[in-house]
PDB file of C-alpha atoms in Angstrom:
ATOM      1  CA  UNK A   5      23.899  10.849  -5.989  1.00  0.00           C
ATOM      2  CA  UNK A   6      23.053   9.340  -9.116  1.00  0.00           C
ATOM      3  CA  UNK A   7      26.476   7.419  -9.510  1.00  0.00           C
ATOM      4  CA  UNK A   8      26.003   5.944  -5.691  1.00  0.00           C
ATOM      5  CA  UNK A   9      22.497   4.906  -7.136  1.00  0.00           C
ATOM      6  CA  UNK A  10      23.874   3.398 -10.144  1.00  0.00           C
ATOM      7  CA  UNK A  11      26.705   1.489  -7.907  1.00  0.00           C
ATOM      8  CA  UNK A  12      24.079   0.420  -5.367  1.00  0.00           C
ATOM      9  CA  UNK A  13      22.239  -1.499  -8.459  1.00  0.00           C
ATOM     10  CA  UNK A  14      25.171  -2.738  -9.741  1.00  0.00           C
ATOM     11  CA  UNK A  15      25.639  -4.305  -6.178  1.00  0.00           C
ATOM     12  CA  UNK A  16      22.357  -5.652  -6.036  1.00  0.00           C
ATOM     13  CA  UNK A  17      22.761  -7.272  -9.224  1.00  0.00           C
ATOM     14  CA  UNK A  18      25.642  -9.063  -7.937  1.00  0.00           C
ATOM     15  CA  UNK A  19      23.635 -10.108  -5.328  1.00  0.00           C
ATOM     16  CA  UNK A  20      20.990 -11.608  -7.072  1.00  0.00           C
ATOM     17  CA  UNK A  21      23.524 -13.688  -9.250  1.00  0.00           C
ATOM     18  CA  UNK A  22      24.732 -14.872  -6.067  1.00  0.00           C
ATOM     19  CA  UNK A  23      21.447 -15.744  -4.845  1.00  0.00           C
ATOM     20  CA  UNK A  24      20.368 -17.426  -8.161  1.00  0.00           C
ATOM     21  CA  UNK A  25      23.618 -19.833  -8.105  1.00  0.00           C
ATOM     22  CA  UNK A  26      22.900 -20.834  -4.161  1.00  0.00           C
ATOM     23  CA  UNK A  27      19.083 -21.303  -4.890  1.00  0.00           C
ATOM     24  CA  UNK A  28      19.960 -23.119  -8.110  1.00  0.00           C
ATOM     25  CA  UNK A  29      21.984 -25.627  -5.733  1.00  0.00           C
ATOM     26  CA  UNK A  30      19.777 -25.761  -2.797  1.00  0.00           C
ATOM     27  CA  UNK A  31      16.603 -26.226  -5.170  1.00  0.00           C
ATOM     28  CA  UNK A  32      18.126 -29.151  -6.868  1.00  0.00           C
ATOM     29  CA  UNK A  33      18.783 -30.780  -3.315  1.00  0.00           C
ATOM     30  CA  UNK A  34      15.625 -29.981  -1.759  1.00  0.00           C
ATOM     31  CA  UNK A  35      13.206 -28.742  -4.208  1.00  0.00           C
ATOM     32  CA  UNK A  36      12.517 -25.629  -6.132  1.00  0.00           C
ATOM     33  CA  UNK A  37       9.366 -24.428  -4.093  1.00  0.00           C
ATOM     34  CA  UNK A  38      11.036 -25.095  -0.683  1.00  0.00           C
ATOM     35  CA  UNK A  39      14.178 -23.230  -1.805  1.00  0.00           C
ATOM     36  CA  UNK A  40      11.711 -20.435  -2.918  1.00  0.00           C
ATOM     37  CA  UNK A  41      10.092 -20.550   0.399  1.00  0.00           C
ATOM     38  CA  UNK A  42      13.153 -20.094   2.138  1.00  0.00           C
ATOM     39  CA  UNK A  43      14.097 -16.989   0.237  1.00  0.00           C
ATOM     40  CA  UNK A  44      10.661 -15.490   0.757  1.00  0.00           C
ATOM     41  CA  UNK A  45      10.810 -16.487   4.320  1.00  0.00           C
ATOM     42  CA  UNK A  46      13.968 -15.007   5.210  1.00  0.00           C
ATOM     43  CA  UNK A  47      13.491 -11.987   3.399  1.00  0.00           C
ATOM     44  CA  UNK A  48      10.037 -11.153   4.928  1.00  0.00           C
ATOM     45  CA  UNK A  49      11.916 -11.667   8.456  1.00  0.00           C
ATOM     46  CA  UNK A  50      14.749  -9.338   7.565  1.00  0.00           C
ATOM     47  CA  UNK A  51      12.458  -6.888   5.886  1.00  0.00           C
ATOM     48  CA  UNK A  52      10.069  -7.229   8.786  1.00  0.00           C
ATOM     49  CA  UNK A  53      13.118  -5.970  11.139  1.00  0.00           C
ATOM     50  CA  UNK A  54      14.056  -3.279   8.717  1.00  0.00           C
ATOM     51  CA  UNK A  55      10.674  -1.764   8.675  1.00  0.00           C
ATOM     52  CA  UNK A  56      10.232  -2.153  12.586  1.00  0.00           C
ATOM     53  CA  UNK A  57      13.657  -0.232  13.105  1.00  0.00           C
ATOM     54  CA  UNK A  58      14.075   1.925  10.291  1.00  0.00           C
ATOM     55  CA  UNK A  59      11.165   2.720   8.247  1.00  0.00           C
ATOM     56  CA  UNK A  60       9.887   6.337   8.835  1.00  0.00           C
ATOM     57  CA  UNK A  61       6.293   6.619   9.003  1.00  0.00           C
ATOM     58  CA  UNK A  62       4.215   7.631   5.807  1.00  0.00           C
ATOM     59  CA  UNK A  63       0.990   9.256   5.248  1.00  0.00           C
ATOM     60  CA  UNK A  64      -0.505   6.186   3.815  1.00  0.00           C
ATOM     61  CA  UNK A  65      -0.601   2.407   4.606  1.00  0.00           C
ATOM     62  CA  UNK A  66      -0.547  -0.734   2.420  1.00  0.00           C
ATOM     63  CA  UNK A  67      -4.495  -0.728   2.732  1.00  0.00           C
ATOM     64  CA  UNK A  68      -4.629   2.829   1.586  1.00  0.00           C
ATOM     65  CA  UNK A  69      -2.856   2.739  -1.978  1.00  0.00           C
ATOM     66  CA  UNK A  70      -4.500   1.643  -5.110  1.00  0.00           C
ATOM     67  CA  UNK A  71      -5.010  -2.036  -5.252  1.00  0.00           C
ATOM     68  CA  UNK A  72      -3.155  -2.606  -8.361  1.00  0.00           C
ATOM     69  CA  UNK A  73       0.222  -1.430  -6.915  1.00  0.00           C
ATOM     70  CA  UNK A  74      -0.028  -4.395  -4.441  1.00  0.00           C
ATOM     71  CA  UNK A  75       0.314  -6.673  -7.396  1.00  0.00           C
ATOM     72  CA  UNK A  76       4.382  -5.758  -7.689  1.00  0.00           C
ATOM     73  CA  UNK A  77       4.600  -7.976  -4.522  1.00  0.00           C
ATOM     74  CA  UNK A  78       3.599 -11.353  -6.695  1.00  0.00           C
ATOM     75  CA  UNK A  79       5.922 -10.781  -9.350  1.00  0.00           C
ATOM     76  CA  UNK A  80       8.866 -11.839  -7.027  1.00  0.00           C
ATOM     77  CA  UNK A  81       7.733 -15.567  -6.913  1.00  0.00           C
ATOM     78  CA  UNK A  82       7.873 -16.324 -10.342  1.00  0.00           C
ATOM     79  CA  UNK A  83      11.329 -14.702 -10.701  1.00  0.00           C
ATOM     80  CA  UNK A  84      12.540 -16.869  -7.924  1.00  0.00           C
ATOM     81  CA  UNK A  85      10.948 -20.118  -9.046  1.00  0.00           C
ATOM     82  CA  UNK A  86      12.225 -19.374 -12.686  1.00  0.00           C
ATOM     83  CA  UNK A  87      15.707 -18.684 -11.720  1.00  0.00           C
ATOM     84  CA  UNK A  88      16.007 -21.711  -9.355  1.00  0.00           C
ATOM     85  CA  UNK A  89      15.036 -24.010 -12.080  1.00  0.00           C
ATOM     86  CA  UNK A  90      16.900 -22.105 -14.910  1.00  0.00           C
ATOM     87  CA  UNK A  91      20.179 -21.925 -13.239  1.00  0.00           C
ATOM     88  CA  UNK A  92      20.286 -25.589 -12.634  1.00  0.00           C
ATOM     89  CA  UNK A  93      19.643 -26.342 -16.378  1.00  0.00           C
ATOM     90  CA  UNK A  94      21.641 -23.503 -18.164  1.00  0.00           C
ATOM     91  CA  UNK A  95      23.851 -21.924 -15.387  1.00  0.00           C
ATOM     92  CA  UNK A  96      23.943 -18.742 -13.782  1.00  0.00           C
ATOM     93  CA  UNK A  97      25.525 -16.376 -16.540  1.00  0.00           C
ATOM     94  CA  UNK A  98      22.966 -17.586 -18.861  1.00  0.00           C
ATOM     95  CA  UNK A  99      20.130 -17.383 -16.594  1.00  0.00           C
ATOM     96  CA  UNK A 100      21.000 -14.170 -15.289  1.00  0.00           C
ATOM     97  CA  UNK A 101      22.007 -12.338 -18.790  1.00  0.00           C
ATOM     98  CA  UNK A 102      18.586 -13.704 -19.877  1.00  0.00           C
ATOM     99  CA  UNK A 103      16.866 -12.154 -17.113  1.00  0.00           C
ATOM    100  CA  UNK A 104      18.754  -8.846 -17.613  1.00  0.00           C
ATOM    101  CA  UNK A 105      17.265  -8.981 -21.153  1.00  0.00           C
ATOM    102  CA  UNK A 106      13.996  -9.211 -20.206  1.00  0.00           C
ATOM    103  CA  UNK A 107      14.241  -6.469 -17.474  1.00  0.00           C
ATOM    104  CA  UNK A 108      15.847  -4.150 -19.805  1.00  0.00           C
ATOM    105  CA  UNK A 109      13.254  -4.662 -22.604  1.00  0.00           C
ATOM    106  CA  UNK A 110      10.268  -4.264 -20.063  1.00  0.00           C
ATOM    107  CA  UNK A 111      11.855  -1.243 -18.512  1.00  0.00           C
ATOM    108  CA  UNK A 112      12.432   0.511 -21.815  1.00  0.00           C
ATOM    109  CA  UNK A 113       8.728  -0.298 -22.610  1.00  0.00           C
ATOM    110  CA  UNK A 114       7.728   1.034 -19.238  1.00  0.00           C
ATOM    111  CA  UNK A 115       9.760   3.946 -19.624  1.00  0.00           C
ATOM    112  CA  UNK A 116       8.781   5.048 -23.095  1.00  0.00           C
ATOM    113  CA  UNK A 117       4.759   4.552 -22.487  1.00  0.00           C
ATOM    114  CA  UNK A 118       5.119   5.851 -19.018  1.00  0.00           C
ATOM    115  CA  UNK A 119       3.141   2.832 -17.591  1.00  0.00           C
ATOM    116  CA  UNK A 120       2.453   1.964 -14.082  1.00  0.00           C
ATOM    117  CA  UNK A 121       2.314   5.403 -13.024  1.00  0.00           C
ATOM    118  CA  UNK A 122       6.174   6.082 -14.126  1.00  0.00           C
ATOM    119  CA  UNK A 123       7.655   9.158 -15.725  1.00  0.00           C
ATOM    120  CA  UNK A 124       8.031   8.898 -19.759  1.00  0.00           C
ATOM    121  CA  UNK A 125      11.280   8.562 -21.079  1.00  0.00           C
ATOM    122  CA  UNK A 126      11.470   8.641 -24.713  1.00  0.00           C
ATOM    123  CA  UNK A 127      12.788   5.587 -26.940  1.00  0.00           C
ATOM    124  CA  UNK A 128      16.091   6.104 -28.454  1.00  0.00           C
ATOM    125  CA  UNK A 129      18.139   4.507 -30.969  1.00  0.00           C
ATOM    126  CA  UNK A 130      21.095   4.255 -28.305  1.00  0.00           C
ATOM    127  CA  UNK A 131      18.501   2.279 -26.068  1.00  0.00           C
ATOM    128  CA  UNK A 132      17.648   0.123 -28.895  1.00  0.00           C
ATOM    129  CA  UNK A 133      21.152  -0.599 -29.410  1.00  0.00           C
ATOM    130  CA  UNK A 134      21.699  -1.436 -26.014  1.00  0.00           C
ATOM    131  CA  UNK A 135      18.964  -4.199 -26.211  1.00  0.00           C
ATOM    132  CA  UNK A 136      20.544  -5.417 -29.445  1.00  0.00           C
ATOM    133  CA  UNK A 137      23.981  -5.891 -27.934  1.00  0.00           C
ATOM    134  CA  UNK A 138      22.431  -7.624 -24.883  1.00  0.00           C
ATOM    135  CA  UNK A 139      20.619 -10.120 -26.991  1.00  0.00           C
ATOM    136  CA  UNK A 140      23.868 -10.630 -29.116  1.00  0.00           C
ATOM    137  CA  UNK A 141      25.848 -11.001 -25.502  1.00  0.00           C
ATOM    138  CA  UNK A 142      23.342 -13.469 -24.303  1.00  0.00           C
ATOM    139  CA  UNK A 143      23.690 -15.540 -27.677  1.00  0.00           C
ATOM    140  CA  UNK A 144      27.313 -15.575 -27.416  1.00  0.00           C
ATOM    141  CA  UNK A 145      27.333 -16.379 -23.680  1.00  0.00           C
ATOM    142  CA  UNK A 146      24.725 -19.182 -24.282  1.00  0.00           C
ATOM    143  CA  UNK A 147      26.443 -20.616 -27.329  1.00  0.00           C
ATOM    144  CA  UNK A 148      29.898 -20.864 -25.282  1.00  0.00           C
ATOM    145  CA  UNK A 149      28.277 -22.596 -22.204  1.00  0.00           C
ATOM    146  CA  UNK A 150      26.869 -25.445 -24.147  1.00  0.00           C
ATOM    147  CA  UNK A 151      28.641 -28.824 -23.100  1.00  0.00           C
ATOM    148  CA  UNK A 152      30.691 -29.965 -25.890  1.00  0.00           C
ATOM    149  CA  UNK A 153      29.766 -33.278 -27.808  1.00  0.00           C
ATOM    150  CA  UNK A 154      31.672 -35.916 -26.047  1.00  0.00           C
ATOM    151  CA  UNK A 155      34.146 -37.661 -28.687  1.00  0.00           C
ATOM    152  CA  UNK A 156      32.590 -40.762 -30.344  1.00  0.00           C
ATOM    153  CA  UNK A 157      33.732 -44.276 -29.044  1.00  0.00           C
ATOM    154  CA  UNK A 158      35.735 -46.181 -31.239  1.00  0.00           C
ATOM    155  CA  UNK A 159      34.543 -49.343 -32.125  1.00  0.00           C
ATOM    156  CA  UNK A 160      36.483 -52.557 -31.828  1.00  0.00           C
ATOM    157  CA  UNK A 161      37.508 -52.608 -35.452  1.00  0.00           C
ATOM    158  CA  UNK A 162      38.586 -49.044 -35.612  1.00  0.00           C
ATOM    159  CA  UNK A 163      40.671 -49.617 -32.665  1.00  0.00           C
ATOM    160  CA  UNK A 164      42.250 -52.781 -34.103  1.00  0.00           C
ATOM    161  CA  UNK A 165      43.202 -51.116 -37.288  1.00  0.00           C
ATOM    162  CA  UNK A 166      44.871 -48.301 -35.716  1.00  0.00           C
ATOM    163  CA  UNK A 167      47.163 -50.599 -33.866  1.00  0.00           C
TER     164      UNK A 167
END
């Protein structure tokens, strides 16, 4: 079951990269906030249908849970808006690796300290190594994606001297 969950998470990650690339293009044509609005509108519609047809009954409703837990829904908005902006400027690969770097770093803090009601998973050197290597990967992906400087135009004098 663990392997299936990891595989599903990888599939989810691939979908986020595709979404970021598409939303970056859409955002550059119609606007960042319109692109984000479309994402959330379609997402709300699809999720509503999934709830209607597949969600089992639960003892608590959204109004019964601690109110701080409802704030999690707010964190998707900055993510979508940031990605629409970032992909346009730095590309899908750099933006995605940067997001994963941020996710990994914060996730390890949440795990280590057991924040937000999660079970504590202690920090380790192998986890530190993962963050360091991902940071190095981010550096290399970013530095290899920078546009190369265009060759300087020859002046008329230099062109004449070469002939």
